[in-house]
XYZ file of C-alpha atoms in Angstrom:
489
model
C 0.000 0.000 0.000
C 1.734 3.133 -1.232
C 0.725 6.711 -1.985
C 3.029 8.754 -4.188
C 3.094 12.065 -6.044
C 3.085 11.409 -9.776
C 3.415 15.015 -10.884
C 3.272 18.702 -10.051
C 1.651 21.329 -12.234
C 3.143 24.740 -12.911
C 2.625 27.585 -10.447
C -0.167 30.022 -11.313
C -0.357 33.465 -9.692
C -2.442 36.591 -10.193
C -4.001 39.471 -8.326
C -7.375 37.747 -8.011
C -7.963 34.715 -10.303
C -5.882 31.659 -11.189
C -6.393 28.538 -13.297
C -3.533 26.197 -12.365
C -2.547 23.578 -14.944
C -2.203 19.841 -14.474
C 1.234 18.293 -15.016
C -0.514 15.929 -17.459
C -4.073 14.815 -18.111
C -5.337 13.175 -14.902
C -6.511 9.579 -15.058
C -9.535 8.247 -13.215
C -9.134 7.758 -9.457
C -6.017 9.875 -9.048
C -6.228 12.411 -6.210
C -5.793 16.018 -7.320
C -4.612 18.440 -4.619
C -4.645 22.199 -5.202
C -2.596 24.179 -2.653
C -3.313 27.922 -2.630
C -1.727 30.980 -0.983
C -3.773 34.178 -0.915
C -3.552 37.624 0.583
C -6.095 40.437 0.595
C -7.129 43.406 2.725
C -10.477 41.722 3.475
C -8.950 38.230 3.596
C -11.655 36.273 1.669
C -11.574 32.500 1.313
C -10.765 31.553 -2.305
C -13.769 30.292 -4.261
C -14.076 26.517 -4.493
C -13.495 25.353 -8.085
C -16.387 23.495 -9.720
C -16.285 19.795 -8.843
C -13.649 20.245 -6.132
C -13.903 19.980 -2.336
C -12.670 22.621 0.088
C -10.625 20.819 2.746
C -9.480 23.821 4.766
C -8.792 27.544 4.498
C -6.752 29.061 7.320
C -5.212 32.511 7.674
C -2.367 33.309 10.018
C 0.934 34.969 10.726
C -0.364 38.030 12.574
C 0.041 41.693 11.767
C -1.637 43.764 9.064
C -1.731 42.776 5.407
C 0.953 44.660 3.548
C 4.072 44.365 1.414
C 6.196 41.645 2.983
C 4.064 41.846 6.088
C 0.908 40.573 7.708
C -1.097 37.387 7.329
C -1.251 34.992 4.384
C -3.961 32.358 3.880
C -3.422 28.645 3.165
C -6.224 26.835 1.328
C -6.420 23.226 0.201
C -8.856 21.879 -2.400
C -9.045 18.237 -3.489
C -10.752 16.265 -6.226
C -10.833 12.570 -7.108
C -10.147 12.525 -10.840
C -12.695 11.011 -13.200
C -10.546 11.265 -16.339
C -10.778 14.181 -18.738
C -10.971 16.607 -15.789
C -11.075 20.305 -16.704
C -8.556 22.636 -15.096
C -9.865 24.366 -11.963
C -10.347 28.104 -11.485
C -10.318 29.784 -8.098
C -10.464 33.454 -7.195
C -10.616 36.067 -4.463
C -12.354 39.451 -4.450
C -10.769 41.836 -6.942
C -9.826 45.464 -6.382
C -7.711 45.271 -3.209
C -4.291 46.953 -3.237
C -1.560 44.339 -3.049
C -3.912 41.355 -3.354
C -2.520 38.082 -4.636
C -3.483 34.464 -5.130
C -1.185 31.649 -6.210
C -1.371 27.874 -6.347
C -0.283 24.669 -7.945
C -1.709 21.185 -8.355
C -0.089 17.953 -7.201
C -1.385 14.634 -8.539
C -1.306 11.568 -6.266
C -1.494 7.851 -7.046
C -2.302 4.939 -4.742
C -1.428 1.277 -5.120
C -4.306 -0.226 -3.125
C -7.458 0.581 -1.188
C -11.066 1.283 -2.126
C -10.697 5.054 -2.408
C -9.158 8.114 -0.775
C -9.466 9.468 2.758
C -8.014 12.704 4.036
C -7.878 14.859 7.153
C -6.192 18.177 7.841
C -4.626 20.125 10.676
C -3.152 23.627 10.398
C -1.400 26.094 12.706
C 0.372 29.442 12.555
C 3.630 31.021 13.666
C 3.337 34.722 14.586
C 6.892 35.105 15.874
C 9.017 36.503 13.036
C 12.230 34.577 12.532
C 13.985 32.054 10.341
C 12.677 29.034 12.242
C 9.026 28.578 11.337
C 7.161 26.242 13.703
C 3.393 25.856 13.675
C 1.618 23.715 16.252
C -1.372 22.353 14.342
C -4.707 22.885 16.052
C -6.396 19.520 15.494
C -5.346 16.022 16.511
C -5.279 13.517 13.651
C -5.193 9.747 13.696
C -1.933 8.350 12.342
C -0.997 4.913 11.055
C 1.919 3.413 9.181
C 1.623 4.145 5.464
C -0.195 7.471 5.895
C 0.937 10.090 3.399
C 1.520 13.624 4.717
C 1.461 16.638 2.406
C 2.955 19.676 4.151
C 2.274 23.250 3.046
C 3.603 26.648 4.109
C 2.418 30.195 3.306
C 4.513 33.169 4.481
C 4.588 36.874 3.614
C 8.284 37.113 2.647
C 9.039 36.182 -0.964
C 12.768 35.674 -0.230
C 12.110 33.232 2.629
C 13.062 30.091 0.721
C 12.640 26.954 2.795
C 14.775 24.023 3.832
C 14.537 21.338 6.512
C 10.772 21.010 6.154
C 9.569 18.651 8.894
C 6.610 17.265 10.819
C 6.598 15.812 14.322
C 3.938 14.094 16.428
C 4.321 12.158 19.665
C 4.786 8.440 19.040
C 4.798 8.788 15.243
C 7.847 8.207 13.052
C 7.942 9.967 9.692
C 10.190 9.083 6.791
C 12.343 11.448 4.760
C 10.641 14.729 3.905
C 10.842 15.638 0.213
C 10.366 19.186 -0.959
C 7.802 19.363 -3.782
C 7.646 23.133 -4.387
C 9.194 26.350 -3.052
C 7.720 29.270 -4.970
C 8.623 32.950 -4.664
C 5.577 35.077 -5.473
C 5.941 38.526 -6.992
C 2.304 39.526 -7.488
C 0.879 42.268 -5.262
C 2.345 42.309 -1.768
C 4.100 38.998 -2.559
C 4.725 35.940 -0.416
C 6.117 32.431 -0.577
C 4.367 29.076 -1.030
C 6.105 25.782 -0.264
C 4.938 22.168 -0.369
C 6.685 19.036 0.918
C 5.732 15.406 1.528
C 6.548 12.441 3.709
C 5.115 9.098 4.813
C 4.500 7.612 8.271
C 6.944 4.744 8.695
C 5.876 3.606 12.172
C 3.515 4.399 14.997
C -0.241 4.588 15.463
C -1.860 7.232 17.632
C -4.069 10.307 17.661
C -1.868 13.380 17.881
C -1.793 17.044 16.857
C 1.410 17.506 14.816
C 3.877 20.363 14.641
C 4.941 21.446 11.152
C 8.233 23.307 10.807
C 10.839 24.595 8.350
C 13.969 26.724 8.194
C 13.560 30.021 6.305
C 16.222 31.963 4.409
C 14.686 35.216 5.667
C 12.651 36.092 8.736
C 8.878 35.740 8.295
C 5.638 34.568 9.857
C 2.865 32.509 8.379
C 0.809 29.343 8.256
C 1.878 25.698 8.061
C -0.227 22.567 7.992
C -0.518 18.935 7.020
C -2.998 17.192 4.758
C -2.990 13.566 5.894
C -3.968 11.239 3.056
C -4.783 7.544 3.394
C -5.832 4.673 1.151
C -9.412 3.901 2.116
C -10.305 0.439 3.332
C -14.047 0.848 3.928
C -16.381 -0.908 1.500
C -20.095 -1.709 1.292
C -21.638 -4.734 -0.346
C -24.858 -6.671 -0.410
C -25.456 -10.414 -0.411
C -28.778 -11.701 -1.705
C -30.186 -14.594 0.298
C -32.009 -17.516 -1.261
C -34.526 -17.730 1.597
C -38.119 -16.543 1.243
C -39.194 -13.799 1.552
C -36.219 -12.294 -0.324
C -33.756 -10.282 1.694
C -30.321 -8.769 1.191
C -27.550 -8.631 3.758
C -25.911 -5.182 3.633
C -22.421 -5.085 5.115
C -19.911 -2.275 5.562
C -16.375 -3.467 6.263
C -12.970 -1.902 6.861
C -14.441 0.792 9.104
C -11.791 0.865 11.847
C -8.877 1.669 9.539
C -10.829 4.656 8.159
C -11.696 5.938 11.669
C -15.419 5.655 10.905
C -17.680 6.543 13.835
C -21.194 6.458 12.315
C -22.775 4.674 9.346
C -26.063 5.151 7.506
C -27.274 2.713 4.839
C -29.628 3.763 2.037
C -31.267 1.684 -0.672
C -31.217 3.550 -3.975
C -33.703 2.851 -6.768
C -33.114 5.241 -9.631
C -32.629 8.586 -7.887
C -34.777 7.684 -4.863
C -33.020 7.011 -1.554
C -34.715 5.057 1.231
C -33.049 4.466 4.581
C -32.429 0.800 5.345
C -34.162 -0.411 8.488
C -32.244 0.229 11.747
C -29.291 1.631 9.817
C -29.436 5.390 10.386
C -26.492 7.056 12.163
C -25.390 3.791 13.742
C -22.500 4.305 16.168
C -19.672 2.032 14.996
C -16.846 3.566 17.016
C -14.223 0.857 17.466
C -16.045 -1.568 15.140
C -14.660 -2.849 11.880
C -17.973 -3.963 10.316
C -21.699 -3.256 10.342
C -24.376 -5.678 9.119
C -28.024 -4.878 8.466
C -30.795 -6.864 6.788
C -32.896 -5.289 4.044
C -36.169 -7.175 3.653
C -38.183 -4.314 2.165
C -36.505 -3.973 -1.225
C -38.572 -3.789 -4.446
C -38.873 -6.675 -6.887
C -38.057 -6.793 -10.567
C -36.122 -3.492 -10.628
C -32.411 -2.776 -10.044
C -31.273 -1.247 -6.784
C -28.001 -0.560 -4.991
C -26.851 0.496 -1.547
C -25.251 3.747 -0.469
C -23.261 3.821 2.756
C -22.751 7.283 4.237
C -19.732 7.112 6.529
C -18.733 9.788 9.030
C -15.210 9.659 10.419
C -13.695 10.850 13.676
C -12.890 14.228 12.091
C -16.533 14.796 11.129
C -15.883 14.256 7.412
C -18.494 12.357 5.400
C -17.756 9.747 2.714
C -20.212 8.091 0.298
C -19.548 4.601 -1.046
C -21.775 2.417 -3.236
C -22.391 -1.303 -3.545
C -22.954 -3.402 -6.620
C -26.387 -3.389 -8.289
C -28.962 -6.068 -7.473
C -32.338 -7.208 -8.771
C -34.682 -9.557 -6.892
C -36.965 -11.729 -9.010
C -40.097 -13.386 -7.634
C -42.862 -15.310 -9.388
C -45.780 -13.899 -7.357
C -46.740 -10.854 -5.359
C -45.569 -10.979 -1.738
C -47.047 -10.045 1.626
C -44.460 -10.091 4.398
C -43.396 -8.976 7.845
C -39.778 -7.883 7.576
C -39.270 -7.646 11.340
C -40.230 -11.285 11.899
C -38.672 -12.450 8.639
C -41.810 -14.225 7.369
C -43.928 -13.846 4.256
C -46.335 -15.446 1.815
C -46.704 -15.867 -1.946
C -49.964 -14.181 -3.014
C -51.656 -12.786 -6.085
C -53.159 -9.314 -5.831
C -56.468 -9.869 -7.610
C -58.362 -6.658 -6.966
C -57.647 -3.251 -5.442
C -60.589 -1.276 -6.785
C -60.301 1.985 -4.884
C -58.486 4.010 -2.266
C -60.823 5.904 0.018
C -59.628 8.936 1.980
C -61.691 10.517 4.728
C -61.577 13.966 6.283
C -63.033 15.019 9.615
C -65.094 18.048 8.598
C -68.135 20.053 9.629
C -70.405 22.028 7.298
C -71.986 25.282 8.407
C -74.737 27.161 6.526
C -73.953 30.861 6.917
C -76.577 32.958 5.190
C -76.845 30.441 2.399
C -73.107 29.913 2.036
C -71.744 26.511 3.051
C -68.620 26.866 5.153
C -66.570 23.683 5.563
C -64.136 23.385 8.457
C -62.038 20.245 8.548
C -58.754 18.555 9.275
C -56.266 17.129 6.825
C -57.297 14.300 4.525
C -56.567 10.821 5.892
C -54.276 8.180 4.511
C -55.967 5.893 1.949
C -58.117 2.989 3.096
C -59.144 0.110 0.891
C -60.250 -3.491 0.643
C -57.632 -5.496 -1.198
C -58.457 -8.942 -2.562
C -55.554 -11.406 -2.700
C -55.417 -15.112 -3.298
C -53.103 -17.962 -2.322
C -52.647 -21.021 -4.535
C -51.261 -23.623 -2.135
C -51.875 -24.794 1.397
C -48.382 -23.669 2.392
C -48.932 -20.187 0.955
C -52.320 -19.878 2.671
C -50.916 -20.985 6.008
C -47.968 -18.599 5.591
C -50.309 -15.674 4.962
C -52.341 -16.704 7.970
C -49.166 -16.560 10.060
C -48.233 -13.099 8.735
C -51.705 -11.749 9.541
C -51.896 -13.476 12.931
C -48.674 -11.988 14.264
C -48.142 -8.844 12.166
C -45.597 -6.662 13.945
C -47.292 -3.460 15.139
C -50.323 -4.605 13.115
C -48.466 -3.722 9.915
C -47.769 -5.772 6.793
C -45.722 -5.050 3.666
C -47.220 -5.724 0.248
C -45.059 -5.784 -2.893
C -45.994 -6.514 -6.477
C -43.917 -9.092 -8.359
C -42.597 -6.123 -10.336
C -42.396 -3.006 -8.197
C -45.395 -0.773 -8.822
C -46.065 2.658 -7.352
C -49.413 2.737 -5.583
C -49.182 -0.970 -4.752
C -45.887 -1.481 -2.941
C -46.081 -0.182 0.608
C -46.788 -0.743 4.268
C -50.399 -1.380 5.278
C -52.102 -1.323 8.657
C -54.379 -4.344 8.879
C -57.915 -3.521 10.042
C -59.667 -6.823 9.352
C -59.540 -9.765 6.953
C -62.076 -12.160 5.441
C -60.838 -15.554 4.261
C -62.862 -17.533 1.700
C -61.943 -21.156 0.981
C -62.813 -23.598 -1.735
C -62.829 -26.574 0.617
C -61.979 -29.147 -2.034
C -58.816 -27.372 -3.328
C -55.994 -25.393 -1.590
C -56.974 -22.150 -3.336
C -58.133 -19.352 -0.990
C -59.232 -15.741 -1.437
C -58.762 -13.041 1.150
C -60.353 -9.606 1.524
C -57.964 -7.439 3.523
C -59.355 -4.217 4.954
C -56.319 -1.964 5.249
C -55.088 1.602 5.667
C -51.833 2.784 4.175
C -49.348 3.558 6.943
C -45.706 4.169 7.742
C -43.193 1.354 8.084
C -42.466 -0.350 11.367
C -40.518 1.609 13.960
C -36.911 2.016 12.797
C -35.549 0.581 16.050
C -36.892 -2.837 14.973
C -34.257 -4.634 12.892
C -35.271 -6.952 10.081
C -34.683 -10.641 10.708
C -31.980 -12.219 8.586
C -33.017 -15.695 9.643
C -35.551 -17.315 11.933
C -35.302 -20.118 14.464
C -37.172 -22.268 11.950
C -34.427 -21.581 9.389
C -31.867 -22.919 11.859
C -34.041 -25.905 12.741
C -34.388 -26.762 9.056
C -30.590 -26.841 8.663
C -29.192 -28.281 11.912
C -30.359 -30.762 14.528
C -28.399 -29.988 17.707
C -26.523 -27.169 19.393
C -23.311 -29.028 18.631
C -24.239 -28.900 14.946
C -24.424 -25.107 15.242
C -21.027 -24.986 16.950
C -19.539 -27.222 14.262
C -21.088 -25.267 11.402
C -20.142 -21.849 12.772
C -16.771 -22.167 14.531
C -15.946 -18.461 14.126
C -18.199 -15.726 15.518
C -21.914 -15.031 15.769
C -21.488 -12.807 12.702
C -20.981 -16.017 10.711
C -24.548 -17.061 11.582
C -25.907 -13.662 10.582
C -24.129 -13.851 7.221
C -25.148 -17.427 6.450
C -27.656 -18.100 3.687
C -30.101 -20.546 5.284
C -31.977 -20.906 2.022
C -29.084 -22.430 0.092
């Protein structure tokens, strides 16, 4: 696992607007880092280029903005390349005497991982001298292999830099390599330097100190952009049990310092939170498993995992695409993990009521009422076999919170949804297994989100093993192995 700088673009500087060039056309999945120095009487944050992410923008150095004096701002933008990326443009407010903005792009490669992760910590040195030392404000997590990009912005253009360094308690850094040391002549001038190193040993959470030796006395800002190869991933595993369900698993969370996870199911552009998977605290955990038993049928869907790390940064990762195919419509209870094959035969109307009173005021009818209710209806379904009829009976008998989930064999708006069961009328043809059911229902919200969907039932286990020793023999690892097992196979 290695992160390296593959190239550095040319410096761009101007009074208010720059468009730094790439060293070469970026390829997909490279990390593009734009380091910017700016100075201005009003000290604005440079505008974020289209498609880029602002990582930090910090001003420091003390004093009043002037020629070879006062504060200079350090700003970092990043972008994960998609291939064919256009050059970025960033700017500050025009019209200020002495204003300047300068920056250059560094392009990074990685040899492994599922993506990029970064965190930043910046400090300032307000004591003018040739030894610049900035104690960064924020503690960062460090691990062997982390890549550290150091940056310095000072107000003295002649303050060329040597001996760039970073130090943090318990962390060993490799050789620091200078990547840029640019003298700026625009406006009131300044100097921008960039260096890099890699953590060779140590693992801890520490606020670093970034330092350098200057050729001329100055003050300014110094910071570190810690970059890491991501390990977190999300994937689904379709089970062969009935009713259909998908096991959604996020892995590699600990190495990415992930503290909370939210799972969404995405169908087209529509996101739906997966049951019991919103802002789940995973501090110290390496994996999170949730069961999705409410997915649509006959249409493609995927999962989005929204990960928040210890620094408060949010990362989005996506799973593969899935499609569940069934031969009938399905009525199920996701919380209990049970369901039945049915055919929706008739759903003639959806009635909505409204508590209202009518008043005759001098011949005018005044209606005062509350909001319209959720739809109510009588839905006719049928079951073809004894097993299907008994399964539906079980779902209706023990419906969690009195709620059932109905889904068409191919997802259909206006059909798929959660229904509160009011009453049911079963009609049998006593000489064949076929049954018809009239279900009086009201459309409702899903079960409470604190109720997790069942990935398997005790009956599933009973159908596959005979004794407790069989369970121990079949699952010698952890209880997670049971949760991940496909009892329908």
